[in-house]
Amino acid sequence: MNHAELAAFLKSRRDRVRPADVGLPTGPRRRVPGLRREEVAQLAGLSADYYTELERGRGAQPSAQVLVALGRALRLSGDERDHLFHLADRPGPAAHGTAVHAQPALLGLLDRLTTTPAQIINDLHENLAQNPLAVALVGPAPATRGPEASFVYRWFTDPGARDLYPVEDHPHHSRVFVADLQAVAARRARDPELTRMVATLRRRSEEFAALWEQRDVALRRTDHKRIVHPLLGVIELDCHSLFSEDGRQRLLWFSAPPGTEGAAQLELLSVIGTQDLAAGTE
């Protein structure tokens, strides 16, 4: 592991990120061009002492999980993230078909959405990043990789995944998920990961197989959802999607018209936070 180069690279990337890029106030007494060390540590979920040791070229070899967190905090591009792994003498993160790291442009927008639940998913509906209100609304992303990381996959294979929506809404969501996946499959016709996922779902779920044969195609851009929250009950919200330039990732955010019960529940959600919430997804 190249401690000195890793330290220099971290500092150079930290100096480049403006506080406003990650939703932090600039402040009149800021003496550094970019982020402070403690701010990077906070964004990455690390202790300030641990991150400081890394920037001083000391400490133990960081784990892959730490490197991923630092890549997100510092808004690294794909090449920069791979370089970070190389300097830390860690194998680069697997491509895993579609992107598993949120794109910096979408992360920058996510950082600015502080008053509404928002998260970034890829085109297989794997959760890549969430703001605190999204965690409070739908629960944290599962700590898994492979097909189980996809909410669409879990929707048709894990009955517990459906607890997020009222039972009477399940047929609608099933149709929407399959039509969306049909559109993605056409774009990624030679992707072995997606081919295996579809084949497994057709084998394991009669519902999925029947809907797949209907060949309905429609990317999910907007949707009206009723989300079952463990403390607030059913919350009616509109879900909007902003697609990345390559279509592989989407920024989702949830809103409710002012004066509605859903808007009041979102206000209360910001107070309740993530207490006593079970893991969920999108």
PDB file of N, CA and C in Angstrom, residues 119 121 124-127 130 138-139 150-152 154 164-165 177 220 225 227 252 254 280-282:
ATOM      1  N   GLN A 119     -33.459   9.419  -3.213  1.00  0.00           N
ATOM      2  CA  GLN A 119     -32.428   8.383  -3.284  1.00  0.00           C
ATOM      3  C   GLN A 119     -32.055   8.128  -4.735  1.00  0.00           C
ATOM      4  N   ILE A 121     -31.019   5.180  -7.523  1.00  0.00           N
ATOM      5  CA  ILE A 121     -31.026   3.762  -7.841  1.00  0.00           C
ATOM      6  C   ILE A 121     -30.423   3.565  -9.228  1.00  0.00           C
ATOM      7  N   LEU A 124     -31.461  -1.509 -12.418  1.00  0.00           N
ATOM      8  CA  LEU A 124     -31.967  -2.769 -11.873  1.00  0.00           C
ATOM      9  C   LEU A 124     -32.612  -2.548 -10.508  1.00  0.00           C
ATOM     10  N   HIS A 125     -32.814  -1.273 -10.166  1.00  0.00           N
ATOM     11  CA  HIS A 125     -33.469  -0.886  -8.911  1.00  0.00           C
ATOM     12  C   HIS A 125     -32.655  -1.304  -7.688  1.00  0.00           C
ATOM     13  N   GLU A 126     -31.330  -1.186  -7.810  1.00  0.00           N
ATOM     14  CA  GLU A 126     -30.449  -1.328  -6.666  1.00  0.00           C
ATOM     15  C   GLU A 126     -30.235   0.056  -6.064  1.00  0.00           C
ATOM     16  N   ASN A 127     -30.378   0.166  -4.774  1.00  0.00           N
ATOM     17  CA  ASN A 127     -30.265   1.450  -4.097  1.00  0.00           C
ATOM     18  C   ASN A 127     -28.791   1.811  -3.924  1.00  0.00           C
ATOM     19  N   GLN A 130     -28.907   7.323  -0.401  1.00  0.00           N
ATOM     20  CA  GLN A 130     -30.156   7.849   0.143  1.00  0.00           C
ATOM     21  C   GLN A 130     -29.858   9.072   1.003  1.00  0.00           C
ATOM     22  N   VAL A 138     -38.470   4.815   3.741  1.00  0.00           N
ATOM     23  CA  VAL A 138     -38.521   3.455   3.198  1.00  0.00           C
ATOM     24  C   VAL A 138     -37.503   2.516   3.837  1.00  0.00           C
ATOM     25  N   GLY A 139     -36.688   3.022   4.767  1.00  0.00           N
ATOM     26  CA  GLY A 139     -35.688   2.185   5.407  1.00  0.00           C
ATOM     27  C   GLY A 139     -34.378   2.199   4.644  1.00  0.00           C
ATOM     28  N   SER A 150     -31.446  -5.974  -5.840  1.00  0.00           N
ATOM     29  CA  SER A 150     -32.459  -5.353  -6.676  1.00  0.00           C
ATOM     30  C   SER A 150     -33.828  -5.446  -6.010  1.00  0.00           C
ATOM     31  N   PHE A 151     -34.489  -4.308  -5.874  1.00  0.00           N
ATOM     32  CA  PHE A 151     -35.820  -4.313  -5.274  1.00  0.00           C
ATOM     33  C   PHE A 151     -36.812  -5.048  -6.168  1.00  0.00           C
ATOM     34  N   VAL A 152     -36.644  -4.952  -7.482  1.00  0.00           N
ATOM     35  CA  VAL A 152     -37.524  -5.692  -8.388  1.00  0.00           C
ATOM     36  C   VAL A 152     -37.383  -7.191  -8.156  1.00  0.00           C
ATOM     37  N   ARG A 154     -36.379  -8.713  -5.393  1.00  0.00           N
ATOM     38  CA  ARG A 154     -36.962  -9.069  -4.095  1.00  0.00           C
ATOM     39  C   ARG A 154     -38.481  -8.980  -4.125  1.00  0.00           C
ATOM     40  N   LEU A 164     -43.939  -2.754   1.937  1.00  0.00           N
ATOM     41  CA  LEU A 164     -43.778  -1.317   1.751  1.00  0.00           C
ATOM     42  C   LEU A 164     -45.036  -0.671   1.172  1.00  0.00           C
ATOM     43  N   TYR A 165     -45.850  -1.458   0.463  1.00  0.00           N
ATOM     44  CA  TYR A 165     -47.039  -0.923  -0.195  1.00  0.00           C
ATOM     45  C   TYR A 165     -48.287  -1.666   0.265  1.00  0.00           C
ATOM     46  N   PHE A 177     -43.126  -2.512 -12.459  1.00  0.00           N
ATOM     47  CA  PHE A 177     -41.762  -3.035 -12.364  1.00  0.00           C
ATOM     48  C   PHE A 177     -41.394  -3.867 -13.588  1.00  0.00           C
ATOM     49  N   ARG A 220     -40.352   3.726 -15.839  1.00  0.00           N
ATOM     50  CA  ARG A 220     -41.079   4.428 -14.788  1.00  0.00           C
ATOM     51  C   ARG A 220     -40.468   5.805 -14.589  1.00  0.00           C
ATOM     52  N   LYS A 225     -47.726   6.892  -5.318  1.00  0.00           N
ATOM     53  CA  LYS A 225     -47.497   5.764  -4.425  1.00  0.00           C
ATOM     54  C   LYS A 225     -48.180   5.976  -3.090  1.00  0.00           C
ATOM     55  N   ILE A 227     -47.273   4.568   0.507  1.00  0.00           N
ATOM     56  CA  ILE A 227     -46.212   3.870   1.221  1.00  0.00           C
ATOM     57  C   ILE A 227     -46.660   3.603   2.648  1.00  0.00           C
ATOM     58  N   LEU A 252     -34.536   9.487  -7.536  1.00  0.00           N
ATOM     59  CA  LEU A 252     -35.948   9.470  -7.175  1.00  0.00           C
ATOM     60  C   LEU A 252     -36.181  10.426  -6.019  1.00  0.00           C
ATOM     61  N   PHE A 254     -39.562  12.040  -3.496  1.00  0.00           N
ATOM     62  CA  PHE A 254     -40.969  11.895  -3.129  1.00  0.00           C
ATOM     63  C   PHE A 254     -41.499  13.242  -2.650  1.00  0.00           C
ATOM     64  N   GLY A 280     -35.812  -1.385   4.556  1.00  0.00           N
ATOM     65  CA  GLY A 280     -36.739  -1.351   3.428  1.00  0.00           C
ATOM     66  C   GLY A 280     -35.977  -1.094   2.165  1.00  0.00           C
ATOM     67  N   THR A 281     -36.610  -0.451   1.196  1.00  0.00           N
ATOM     68  CA  THR A 281     -35.892  -0.179  -0.034  1.00  0.00           C
ATOM     69  C   THR A 281     -36.428   1.022  -0.760  1.00  0.00           C
ATOM     70  N   GLU A 282     -37.314   0.886  -1.758  1.00  0.00           N
ATOM     71  CA  GLU A 282     -37.626   2.081  -2.539  1.00  0.00           C
ATOM     72  C   GLU A 282     -39.113   2.307  -2.632  1.00  0.00           C
TER      73      GLU A 282
END
